[in-house]
Every structure is written in C-alpha cells, then in structure tokens.
CSV table of N, CA, C and O in Angstrom, one decimal:
chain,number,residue,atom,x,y,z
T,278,UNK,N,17.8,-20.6,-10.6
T,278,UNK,CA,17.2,-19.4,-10.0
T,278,UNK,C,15.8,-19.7,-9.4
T,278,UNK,O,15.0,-20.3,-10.1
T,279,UNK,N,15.5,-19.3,-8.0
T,279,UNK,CA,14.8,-19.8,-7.3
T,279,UNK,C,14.0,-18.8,-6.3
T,279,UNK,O,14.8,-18.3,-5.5
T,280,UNK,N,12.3,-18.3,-6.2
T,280,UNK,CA,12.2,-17.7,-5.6
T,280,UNK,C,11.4,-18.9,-4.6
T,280,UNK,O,10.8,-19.9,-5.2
T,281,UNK,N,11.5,-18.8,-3.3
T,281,UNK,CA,10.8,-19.6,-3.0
T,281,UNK,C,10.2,-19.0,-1.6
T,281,UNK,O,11.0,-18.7,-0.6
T,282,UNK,N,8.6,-18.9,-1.5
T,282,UNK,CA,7.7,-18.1,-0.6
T,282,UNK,C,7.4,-19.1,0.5
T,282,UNK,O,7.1,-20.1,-0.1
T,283,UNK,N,7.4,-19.2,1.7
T,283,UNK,CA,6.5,-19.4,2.7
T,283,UNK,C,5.9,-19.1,3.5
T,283,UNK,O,5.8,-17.9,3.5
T,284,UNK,N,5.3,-19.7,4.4
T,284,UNK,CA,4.5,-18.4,5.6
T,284,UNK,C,2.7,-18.7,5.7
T,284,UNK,O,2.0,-18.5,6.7
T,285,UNK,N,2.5,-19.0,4.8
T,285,UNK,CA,0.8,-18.7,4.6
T,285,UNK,C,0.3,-19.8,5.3
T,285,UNK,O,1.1,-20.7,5.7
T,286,UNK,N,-0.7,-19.8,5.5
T,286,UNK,CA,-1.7,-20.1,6.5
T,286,UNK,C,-2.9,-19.7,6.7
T,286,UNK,O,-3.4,-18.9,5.9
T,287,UNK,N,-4.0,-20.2,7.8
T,287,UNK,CA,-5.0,-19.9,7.6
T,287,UNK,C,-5.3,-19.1,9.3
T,287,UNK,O,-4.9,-19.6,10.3
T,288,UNK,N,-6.1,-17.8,9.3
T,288,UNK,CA,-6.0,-17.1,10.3
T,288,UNK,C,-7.3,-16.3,10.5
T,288,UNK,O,-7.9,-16.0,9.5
T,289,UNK,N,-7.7,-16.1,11.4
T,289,UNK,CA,-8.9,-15.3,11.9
T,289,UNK,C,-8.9,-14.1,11.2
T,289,UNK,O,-7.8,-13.7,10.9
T,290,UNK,N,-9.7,-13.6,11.0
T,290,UNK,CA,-9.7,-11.6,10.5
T,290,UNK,C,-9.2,-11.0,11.9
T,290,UNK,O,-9.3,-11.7,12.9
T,291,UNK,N,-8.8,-9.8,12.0
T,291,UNK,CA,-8.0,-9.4,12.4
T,291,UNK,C,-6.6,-9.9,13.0
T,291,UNK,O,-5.9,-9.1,13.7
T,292,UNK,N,-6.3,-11.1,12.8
T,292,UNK,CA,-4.5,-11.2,12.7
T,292,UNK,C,-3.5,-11.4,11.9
T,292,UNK,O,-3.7,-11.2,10.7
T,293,UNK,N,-2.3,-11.9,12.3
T,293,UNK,CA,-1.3,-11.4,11.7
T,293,UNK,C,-0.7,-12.5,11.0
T,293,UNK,O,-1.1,-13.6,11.4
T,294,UNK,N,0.5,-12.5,9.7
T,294,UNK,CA,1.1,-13.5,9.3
T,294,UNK,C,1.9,-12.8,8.7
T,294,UNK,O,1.8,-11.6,8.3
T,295,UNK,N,3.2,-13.7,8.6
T,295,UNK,CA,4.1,-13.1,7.7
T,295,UNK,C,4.9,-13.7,7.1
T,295,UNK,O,5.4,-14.7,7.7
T,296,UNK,N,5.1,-13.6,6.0
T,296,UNK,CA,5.1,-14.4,4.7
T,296,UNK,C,6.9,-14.0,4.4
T,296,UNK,O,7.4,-12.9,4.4
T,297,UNK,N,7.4,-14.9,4.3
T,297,UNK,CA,9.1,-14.7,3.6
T,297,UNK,C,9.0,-15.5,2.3
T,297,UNK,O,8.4,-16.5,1.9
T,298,UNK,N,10.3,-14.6,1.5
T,298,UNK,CA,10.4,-15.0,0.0
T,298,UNK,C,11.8,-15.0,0.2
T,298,UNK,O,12.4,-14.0,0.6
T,299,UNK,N,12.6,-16.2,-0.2
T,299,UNK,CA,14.1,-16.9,0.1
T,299,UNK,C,14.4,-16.9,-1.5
T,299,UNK,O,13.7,-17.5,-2.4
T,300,UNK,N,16.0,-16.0,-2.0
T,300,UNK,CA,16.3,-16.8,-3.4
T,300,UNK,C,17.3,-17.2,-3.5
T,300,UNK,O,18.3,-16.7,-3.2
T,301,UNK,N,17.3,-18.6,-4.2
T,301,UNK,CA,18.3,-19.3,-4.5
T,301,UNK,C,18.8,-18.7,-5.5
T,301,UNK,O,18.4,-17.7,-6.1
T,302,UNK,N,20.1,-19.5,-5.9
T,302,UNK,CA,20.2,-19.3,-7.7
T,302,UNK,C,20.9,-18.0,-8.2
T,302,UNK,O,21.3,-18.0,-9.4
T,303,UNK,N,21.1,-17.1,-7.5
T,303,UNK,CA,21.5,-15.9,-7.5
T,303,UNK,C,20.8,-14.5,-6.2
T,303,UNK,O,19.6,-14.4,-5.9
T,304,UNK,N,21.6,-13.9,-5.9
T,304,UNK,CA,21.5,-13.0,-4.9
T,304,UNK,C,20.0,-11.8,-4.7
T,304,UNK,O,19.5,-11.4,-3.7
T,305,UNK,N,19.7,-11.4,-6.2
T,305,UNK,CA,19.1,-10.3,-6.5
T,305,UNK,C,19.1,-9.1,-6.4
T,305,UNK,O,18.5,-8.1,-6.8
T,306,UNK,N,20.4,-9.4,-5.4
T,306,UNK,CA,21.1,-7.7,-5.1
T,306,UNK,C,20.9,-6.1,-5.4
T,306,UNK,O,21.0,-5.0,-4.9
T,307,UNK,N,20.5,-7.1,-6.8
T,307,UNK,CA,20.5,-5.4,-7.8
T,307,UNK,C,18.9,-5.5,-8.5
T,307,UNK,O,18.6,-5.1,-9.6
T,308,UNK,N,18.1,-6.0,-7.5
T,308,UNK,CA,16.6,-6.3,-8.2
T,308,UNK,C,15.7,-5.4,-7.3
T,308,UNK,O,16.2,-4.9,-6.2
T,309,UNK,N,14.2,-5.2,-7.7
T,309,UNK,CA,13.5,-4.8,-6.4
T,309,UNK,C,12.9,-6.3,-6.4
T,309,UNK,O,13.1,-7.3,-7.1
T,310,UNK,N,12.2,-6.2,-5.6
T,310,UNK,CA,11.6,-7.5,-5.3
T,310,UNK,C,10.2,-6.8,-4.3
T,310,UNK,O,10.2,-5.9,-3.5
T,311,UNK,N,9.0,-7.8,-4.7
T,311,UNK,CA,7.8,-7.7,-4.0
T,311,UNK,C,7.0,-8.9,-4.0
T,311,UNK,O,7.3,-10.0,-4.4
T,312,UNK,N,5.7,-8.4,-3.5
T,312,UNK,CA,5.0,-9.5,-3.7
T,312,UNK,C,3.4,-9.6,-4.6
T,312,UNK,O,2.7,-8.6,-4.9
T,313,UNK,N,3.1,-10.5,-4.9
T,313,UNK,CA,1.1,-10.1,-5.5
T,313,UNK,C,0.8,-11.5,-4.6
T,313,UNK,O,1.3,-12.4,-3.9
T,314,UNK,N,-0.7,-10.7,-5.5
T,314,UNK,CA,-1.7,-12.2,-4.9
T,314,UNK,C,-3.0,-12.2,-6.0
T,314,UNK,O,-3.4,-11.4,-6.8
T,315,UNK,N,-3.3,-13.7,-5.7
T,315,UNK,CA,-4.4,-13.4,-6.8
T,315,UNK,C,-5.5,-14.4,-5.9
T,315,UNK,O,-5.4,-15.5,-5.3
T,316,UNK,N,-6.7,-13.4,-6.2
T,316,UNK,CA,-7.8,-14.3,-5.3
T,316,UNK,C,-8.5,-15.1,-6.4
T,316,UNK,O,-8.5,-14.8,-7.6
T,317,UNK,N,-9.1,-16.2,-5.8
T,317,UNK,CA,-10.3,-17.3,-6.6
T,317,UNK,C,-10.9,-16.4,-7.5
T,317,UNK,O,-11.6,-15.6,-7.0
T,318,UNK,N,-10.7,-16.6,-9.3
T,318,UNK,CA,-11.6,-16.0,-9.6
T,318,UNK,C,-11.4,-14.5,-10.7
T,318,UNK,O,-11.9,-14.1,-11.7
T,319,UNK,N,-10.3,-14.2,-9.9
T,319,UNK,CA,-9.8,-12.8,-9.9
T,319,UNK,C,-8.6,-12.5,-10.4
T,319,UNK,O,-7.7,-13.2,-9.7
T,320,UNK,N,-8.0,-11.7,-11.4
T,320,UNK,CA,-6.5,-11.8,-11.9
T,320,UNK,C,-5.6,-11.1,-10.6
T,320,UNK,O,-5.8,-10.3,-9.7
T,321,UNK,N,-4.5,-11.9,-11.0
T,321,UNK,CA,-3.4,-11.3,-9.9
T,321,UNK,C,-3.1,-10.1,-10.0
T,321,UNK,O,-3.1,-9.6,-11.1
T,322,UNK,N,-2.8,-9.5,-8.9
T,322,UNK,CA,-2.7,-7.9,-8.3
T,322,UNK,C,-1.5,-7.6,-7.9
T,322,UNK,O,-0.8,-8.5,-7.6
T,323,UNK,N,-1.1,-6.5,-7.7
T,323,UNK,CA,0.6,-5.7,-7.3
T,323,UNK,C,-0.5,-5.9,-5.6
T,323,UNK,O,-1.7,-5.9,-5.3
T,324,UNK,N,1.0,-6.0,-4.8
T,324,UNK,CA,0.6,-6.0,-3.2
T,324,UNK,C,1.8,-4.6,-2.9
T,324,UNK,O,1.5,-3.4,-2.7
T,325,UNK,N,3.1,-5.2,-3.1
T,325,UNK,CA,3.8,-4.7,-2.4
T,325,UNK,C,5.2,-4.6,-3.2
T,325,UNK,O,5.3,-5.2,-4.3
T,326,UNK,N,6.2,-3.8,-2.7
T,326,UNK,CA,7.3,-3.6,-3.4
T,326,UNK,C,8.3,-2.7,-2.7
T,326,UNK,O,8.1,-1.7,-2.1
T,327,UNK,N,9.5,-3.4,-3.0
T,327,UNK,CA,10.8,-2.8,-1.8
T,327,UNK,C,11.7,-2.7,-3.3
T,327,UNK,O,11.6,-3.3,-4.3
T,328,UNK,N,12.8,-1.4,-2.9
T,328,UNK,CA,13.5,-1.3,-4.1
T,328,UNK,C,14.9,-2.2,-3.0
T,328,UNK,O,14.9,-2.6,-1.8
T,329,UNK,N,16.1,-2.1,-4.3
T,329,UNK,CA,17.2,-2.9,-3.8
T,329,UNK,C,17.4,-2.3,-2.4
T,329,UNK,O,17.1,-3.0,-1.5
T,330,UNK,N,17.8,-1.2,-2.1
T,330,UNK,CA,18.4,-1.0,-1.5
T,330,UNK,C,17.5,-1.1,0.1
T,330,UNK,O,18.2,-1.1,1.2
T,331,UNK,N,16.5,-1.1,0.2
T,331,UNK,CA,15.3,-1.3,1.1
T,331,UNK,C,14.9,0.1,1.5
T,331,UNK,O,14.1,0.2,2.4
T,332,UNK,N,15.4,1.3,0.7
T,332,UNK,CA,14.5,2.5,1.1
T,332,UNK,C,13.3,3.4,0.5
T,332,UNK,O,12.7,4.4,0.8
T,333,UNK,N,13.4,2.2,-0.6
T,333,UNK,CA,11.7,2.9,-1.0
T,333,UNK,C,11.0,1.5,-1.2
T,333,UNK,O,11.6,0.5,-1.4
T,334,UNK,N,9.2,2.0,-1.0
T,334,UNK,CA,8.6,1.1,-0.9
T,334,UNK,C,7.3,1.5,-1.0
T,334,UNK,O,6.9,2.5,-0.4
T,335,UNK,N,6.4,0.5,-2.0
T,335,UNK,CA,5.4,0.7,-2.4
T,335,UNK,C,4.2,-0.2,-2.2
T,335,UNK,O,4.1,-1.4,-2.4
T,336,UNK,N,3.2,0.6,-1.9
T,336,UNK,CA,2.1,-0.6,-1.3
T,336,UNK,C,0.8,-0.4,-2.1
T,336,UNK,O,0.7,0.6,-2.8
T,337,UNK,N,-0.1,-1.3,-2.2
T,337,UNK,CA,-1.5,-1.3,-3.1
T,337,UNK,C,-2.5,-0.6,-2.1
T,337,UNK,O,-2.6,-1.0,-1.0
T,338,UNK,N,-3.1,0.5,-2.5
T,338,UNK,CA,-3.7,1.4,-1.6
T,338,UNK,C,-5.1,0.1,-0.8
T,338,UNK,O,-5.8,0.7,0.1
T,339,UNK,N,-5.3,-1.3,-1.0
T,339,UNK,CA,-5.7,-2.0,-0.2
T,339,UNK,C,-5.1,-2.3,0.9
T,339,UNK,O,-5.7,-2.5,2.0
T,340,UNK,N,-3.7,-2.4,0.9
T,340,UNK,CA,-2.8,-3.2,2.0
T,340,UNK,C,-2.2,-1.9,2.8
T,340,UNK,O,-1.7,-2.3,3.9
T,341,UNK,N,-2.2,-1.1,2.6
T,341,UNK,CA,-1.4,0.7,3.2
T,341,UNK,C,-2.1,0.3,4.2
T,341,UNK,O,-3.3,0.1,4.3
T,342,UNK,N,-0.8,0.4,5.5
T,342,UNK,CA,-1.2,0.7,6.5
T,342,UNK,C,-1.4,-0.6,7.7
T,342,UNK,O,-1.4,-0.6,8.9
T,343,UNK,N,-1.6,-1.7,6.8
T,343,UNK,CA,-1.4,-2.9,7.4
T,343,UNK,C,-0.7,-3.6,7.1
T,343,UNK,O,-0.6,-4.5,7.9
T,344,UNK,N,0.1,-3.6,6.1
T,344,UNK,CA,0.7,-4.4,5.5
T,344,UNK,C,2.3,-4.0,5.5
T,344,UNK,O,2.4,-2.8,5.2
T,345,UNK,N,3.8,-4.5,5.7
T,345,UNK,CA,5.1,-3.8,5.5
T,345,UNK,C,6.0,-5.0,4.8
T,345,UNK,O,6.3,-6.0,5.4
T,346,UNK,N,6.2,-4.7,3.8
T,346,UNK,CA,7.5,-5.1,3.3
T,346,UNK,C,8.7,-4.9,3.3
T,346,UNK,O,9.2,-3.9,2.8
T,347,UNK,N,9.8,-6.0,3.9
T,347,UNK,CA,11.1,-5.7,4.2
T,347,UNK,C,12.0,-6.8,3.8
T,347,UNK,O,11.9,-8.0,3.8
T,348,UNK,N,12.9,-6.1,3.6
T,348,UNK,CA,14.4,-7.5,3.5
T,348,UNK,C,15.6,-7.4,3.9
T,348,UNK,O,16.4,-6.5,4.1
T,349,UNK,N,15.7,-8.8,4.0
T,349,UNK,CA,17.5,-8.9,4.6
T,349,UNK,C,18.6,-9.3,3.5
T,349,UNK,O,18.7,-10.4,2.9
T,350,UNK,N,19.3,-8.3,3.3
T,350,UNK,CA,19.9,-8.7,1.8
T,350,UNK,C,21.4,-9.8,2.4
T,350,UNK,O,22.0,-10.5,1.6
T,351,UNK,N,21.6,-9.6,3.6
T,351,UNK,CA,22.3,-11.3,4.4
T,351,UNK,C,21.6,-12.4,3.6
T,351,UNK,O,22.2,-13.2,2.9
T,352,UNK,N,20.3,-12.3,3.8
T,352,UNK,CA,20.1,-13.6,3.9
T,352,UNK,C,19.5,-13.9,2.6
T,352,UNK,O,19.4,-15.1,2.3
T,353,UNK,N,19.2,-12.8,1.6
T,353,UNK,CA,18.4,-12.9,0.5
T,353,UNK,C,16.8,-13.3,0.6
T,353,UNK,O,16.2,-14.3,0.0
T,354,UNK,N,16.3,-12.3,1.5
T,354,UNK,CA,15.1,-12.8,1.8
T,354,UNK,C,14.2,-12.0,2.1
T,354,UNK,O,14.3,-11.4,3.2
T,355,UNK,N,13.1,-11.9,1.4
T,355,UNK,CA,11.9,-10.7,1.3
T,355,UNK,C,10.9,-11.1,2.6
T,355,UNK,O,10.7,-12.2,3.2
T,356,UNK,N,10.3,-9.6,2.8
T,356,UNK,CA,9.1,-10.5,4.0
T,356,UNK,C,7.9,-9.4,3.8
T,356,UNK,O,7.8,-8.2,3.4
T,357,UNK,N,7.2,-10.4,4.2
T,357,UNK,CA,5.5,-9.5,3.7
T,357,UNK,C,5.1,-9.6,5.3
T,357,UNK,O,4.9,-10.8,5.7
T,358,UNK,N,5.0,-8.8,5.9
T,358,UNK,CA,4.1,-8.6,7.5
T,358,UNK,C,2.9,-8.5,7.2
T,358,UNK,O,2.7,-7.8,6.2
T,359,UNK,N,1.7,-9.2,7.8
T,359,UNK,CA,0.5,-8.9,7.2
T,359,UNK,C,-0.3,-8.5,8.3
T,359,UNK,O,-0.3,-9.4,9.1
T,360,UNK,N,-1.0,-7.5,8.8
T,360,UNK,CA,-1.4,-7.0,10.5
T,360,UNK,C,-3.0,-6.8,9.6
T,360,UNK,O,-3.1,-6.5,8.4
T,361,UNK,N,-4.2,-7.2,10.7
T,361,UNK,CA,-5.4,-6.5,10.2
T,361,UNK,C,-5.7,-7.3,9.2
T,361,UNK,O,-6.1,-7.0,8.1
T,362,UNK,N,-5.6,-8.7,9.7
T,362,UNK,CA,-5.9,-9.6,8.0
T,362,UNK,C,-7.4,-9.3,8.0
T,362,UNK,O,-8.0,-9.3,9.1
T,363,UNK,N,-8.1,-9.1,6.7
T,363,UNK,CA,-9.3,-9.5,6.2
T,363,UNK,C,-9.5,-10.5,5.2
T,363,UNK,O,-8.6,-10.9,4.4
T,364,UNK,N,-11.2,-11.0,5.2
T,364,UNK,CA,-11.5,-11.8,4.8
T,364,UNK,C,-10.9,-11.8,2.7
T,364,UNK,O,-10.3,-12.4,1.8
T,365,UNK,N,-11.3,-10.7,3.0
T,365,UNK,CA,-10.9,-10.5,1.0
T,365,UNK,C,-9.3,-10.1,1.3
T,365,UNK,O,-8.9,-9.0,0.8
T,366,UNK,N,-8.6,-10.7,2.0
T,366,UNK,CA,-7.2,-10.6,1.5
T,366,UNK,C,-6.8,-12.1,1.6
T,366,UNK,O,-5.7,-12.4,2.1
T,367,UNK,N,-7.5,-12.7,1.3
T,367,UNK,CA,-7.6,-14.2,0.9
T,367,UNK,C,-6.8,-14.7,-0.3
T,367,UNK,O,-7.5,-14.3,-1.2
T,368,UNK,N,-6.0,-15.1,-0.7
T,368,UNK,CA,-5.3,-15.1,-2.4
T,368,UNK,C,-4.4,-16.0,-1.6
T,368,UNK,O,-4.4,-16.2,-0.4
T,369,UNK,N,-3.7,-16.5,-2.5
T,369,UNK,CA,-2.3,-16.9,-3.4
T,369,UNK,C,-1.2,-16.0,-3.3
T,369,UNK,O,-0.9,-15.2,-4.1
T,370,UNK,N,-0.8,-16.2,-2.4
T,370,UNK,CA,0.5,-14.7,-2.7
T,370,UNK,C,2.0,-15.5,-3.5
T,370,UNK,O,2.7,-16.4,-3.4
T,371,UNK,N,1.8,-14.5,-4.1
T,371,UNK,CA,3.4,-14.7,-4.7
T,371,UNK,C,4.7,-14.2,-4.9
T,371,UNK,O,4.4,-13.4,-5.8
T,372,UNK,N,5.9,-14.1,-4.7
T,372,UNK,CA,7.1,-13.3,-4.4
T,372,UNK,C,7.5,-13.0,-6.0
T,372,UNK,O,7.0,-13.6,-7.0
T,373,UNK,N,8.5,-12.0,-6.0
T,373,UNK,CA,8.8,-11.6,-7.7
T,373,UNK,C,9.8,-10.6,-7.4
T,373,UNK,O,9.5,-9.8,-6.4
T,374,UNK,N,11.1,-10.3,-8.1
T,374,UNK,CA,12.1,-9.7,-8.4
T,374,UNK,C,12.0,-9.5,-9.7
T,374,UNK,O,11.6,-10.2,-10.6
T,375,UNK,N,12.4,-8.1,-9.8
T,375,UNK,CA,13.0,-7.6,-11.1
T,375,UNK,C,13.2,-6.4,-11.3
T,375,UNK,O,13.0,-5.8,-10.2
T,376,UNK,N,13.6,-5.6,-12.4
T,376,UNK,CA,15.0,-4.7,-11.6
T,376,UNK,C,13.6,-3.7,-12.4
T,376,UNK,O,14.2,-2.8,-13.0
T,377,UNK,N,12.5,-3.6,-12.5
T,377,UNK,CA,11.6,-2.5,-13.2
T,377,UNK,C,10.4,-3.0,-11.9
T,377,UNK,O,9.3,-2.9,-12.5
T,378,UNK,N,10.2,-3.3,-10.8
T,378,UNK,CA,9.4,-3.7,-10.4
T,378,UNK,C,8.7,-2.2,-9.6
T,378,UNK,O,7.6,-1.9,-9.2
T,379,UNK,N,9.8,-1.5,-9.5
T,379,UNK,CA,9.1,-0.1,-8.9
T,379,UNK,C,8.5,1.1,-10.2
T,379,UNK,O,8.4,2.3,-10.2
T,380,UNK,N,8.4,0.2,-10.8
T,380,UNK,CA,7.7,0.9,-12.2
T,380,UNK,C,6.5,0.9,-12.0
T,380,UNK,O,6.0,0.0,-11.3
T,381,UNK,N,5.7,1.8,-12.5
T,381,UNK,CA,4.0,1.8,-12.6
T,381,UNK,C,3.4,0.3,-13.0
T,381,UNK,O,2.5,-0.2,-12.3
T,382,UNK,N,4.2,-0.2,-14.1
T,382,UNK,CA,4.0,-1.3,-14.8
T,382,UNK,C,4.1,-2.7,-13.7
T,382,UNK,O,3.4,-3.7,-13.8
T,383,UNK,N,4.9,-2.5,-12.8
T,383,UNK,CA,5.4,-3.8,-12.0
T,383,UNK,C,5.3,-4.9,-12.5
T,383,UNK,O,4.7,-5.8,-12.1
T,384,UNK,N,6.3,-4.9,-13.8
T,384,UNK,CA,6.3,-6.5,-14.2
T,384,UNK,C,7.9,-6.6,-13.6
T,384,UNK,O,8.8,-5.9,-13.4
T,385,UNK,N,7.6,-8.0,-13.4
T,385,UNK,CA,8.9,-8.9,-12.7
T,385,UNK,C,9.3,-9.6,-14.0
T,385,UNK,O,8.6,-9.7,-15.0
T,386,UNK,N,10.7,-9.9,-13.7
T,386,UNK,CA,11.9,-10.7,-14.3
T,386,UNK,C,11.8,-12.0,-13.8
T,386,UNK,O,11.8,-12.8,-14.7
T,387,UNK,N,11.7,-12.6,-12.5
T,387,UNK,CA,11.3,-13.5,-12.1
T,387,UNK,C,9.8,-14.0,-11.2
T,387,UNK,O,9.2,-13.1,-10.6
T,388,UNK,N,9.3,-15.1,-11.2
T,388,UNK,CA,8.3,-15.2,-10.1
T,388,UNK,C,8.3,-16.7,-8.9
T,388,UNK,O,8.8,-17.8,-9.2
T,389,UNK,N,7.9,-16.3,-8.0
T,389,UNK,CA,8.6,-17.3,-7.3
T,389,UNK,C,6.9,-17.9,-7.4
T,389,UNK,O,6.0,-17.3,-7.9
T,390,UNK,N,6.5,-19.2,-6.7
T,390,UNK,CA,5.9,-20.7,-6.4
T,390,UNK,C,5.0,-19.5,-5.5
T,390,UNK,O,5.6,-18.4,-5.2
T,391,UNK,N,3.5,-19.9,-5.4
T,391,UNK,CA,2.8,-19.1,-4.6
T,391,UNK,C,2.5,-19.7,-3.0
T,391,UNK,O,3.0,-20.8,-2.6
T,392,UNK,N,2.0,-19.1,-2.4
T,392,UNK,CA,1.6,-19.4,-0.7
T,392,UNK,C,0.0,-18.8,-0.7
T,392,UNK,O,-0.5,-17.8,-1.2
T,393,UNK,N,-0.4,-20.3,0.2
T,393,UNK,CA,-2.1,-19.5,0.3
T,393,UNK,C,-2.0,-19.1,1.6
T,393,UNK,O,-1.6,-19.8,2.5
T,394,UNK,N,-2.5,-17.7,1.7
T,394,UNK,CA,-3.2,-17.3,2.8
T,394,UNK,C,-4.7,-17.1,3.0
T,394,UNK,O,-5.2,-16.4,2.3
T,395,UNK,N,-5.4,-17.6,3.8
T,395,UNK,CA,-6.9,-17.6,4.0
T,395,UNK,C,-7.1,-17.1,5.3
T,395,UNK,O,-6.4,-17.4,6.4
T,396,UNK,N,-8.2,-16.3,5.1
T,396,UNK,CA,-8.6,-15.3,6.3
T,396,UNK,C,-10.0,-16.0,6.4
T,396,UNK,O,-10.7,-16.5,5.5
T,397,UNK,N,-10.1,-15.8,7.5
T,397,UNK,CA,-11.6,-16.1,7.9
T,397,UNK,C,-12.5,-15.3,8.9
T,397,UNK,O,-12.0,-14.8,9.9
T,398,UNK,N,-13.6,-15.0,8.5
T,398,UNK,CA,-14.5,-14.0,9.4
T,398,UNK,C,-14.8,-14.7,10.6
T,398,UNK,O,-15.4,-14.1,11.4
C-alpha cells in the first residue's frame, strides 16, 4: 500500500501548483482521502479533504478559496490545485486516505511520502 505525492516545487507568491497523490497497493475506493502540510518548526495541519465519492469536500479556512481538491477514481489519484500561493504556505505536503478523514478529527488510516512546496515573496 502506497500513497505516493508529487508536484511540489518552488514558485513565486501569487502562482499556481498542483500537487497529485497516486495509490498503489490498493484502490481506496471506499476511503476519503486529503491532504496536510507541516511547515519548519510547526506541527502538521489538515489542508484539505474529498469524501469517496468526490461530492463533499473540506478545506482549512487558510486555503478556502484558493486551494481545490479533486480526484479521479480511474486513475486512483488525488489532486491538490494550489492558486494564490503564499509565502507561509511553504510546508511539506502530504497525501492520506482513510475512511474517518471527513471527521472533525481527520486522522488517516494511511499516509503517503511528503512533497515540498516553497513559495517565495
């Protein structure tokens, strides 16, 4: 079982990236899946969250509004659109499935390998 993130990079403040989370190992079909991040320093944080079916979805009142999470359950593959990057959305992002993830709680069942993204002023 394999979550595996890419995408990150390093980008000016105000543009865009978008980050995909690919799983091996099994489908997740019946999981929500999202993403965190954790900046230098700072414990990791909920970003984002798509339920199985891709019609609900939840965002960290930092990222609303710029930020959209979507998936293709073809391909088994999560995506974090990032519009409006700022400097403090700098972190480690990391992908995560698990079937309680649209819970207050958002603990994951799985966690996938993280991706840096760095914004720069």
């Amino acid at each position: 079982v394999q979550l595996q993130a890419s995408g990150g990079g390093l980008v000016q403040a105000g543009g865009s990236l978008r980050l995909s989370c690919a799983a091996s190992g099994r489908t997740f079909s019946s999981s929500a899946r999202g993403w965190f991040r954790q900046a230098p320093g700072k414990e990791r944080e909920f970003v984002a969250v798509i339920s199985r079916s891709g019609g609900t979805t939840y965002y960290a009142d930092s990222v609303k509004g710029r930020f959209t999470i979507s998936r293709d359950s073809a391909v088994n593959t999560v995506y974090l659109r990032m519009n409006s990057l700022k400097p403090e959305d700098t972190a480690v992002y990391y992908c995560a499935a698990g079937r309680n993830l649209l819970l207050p709680t958002r603990q994951p069942d799985y966690w996938g390998q993280g991706t840096q993204v760095t914004v720069s002023s």
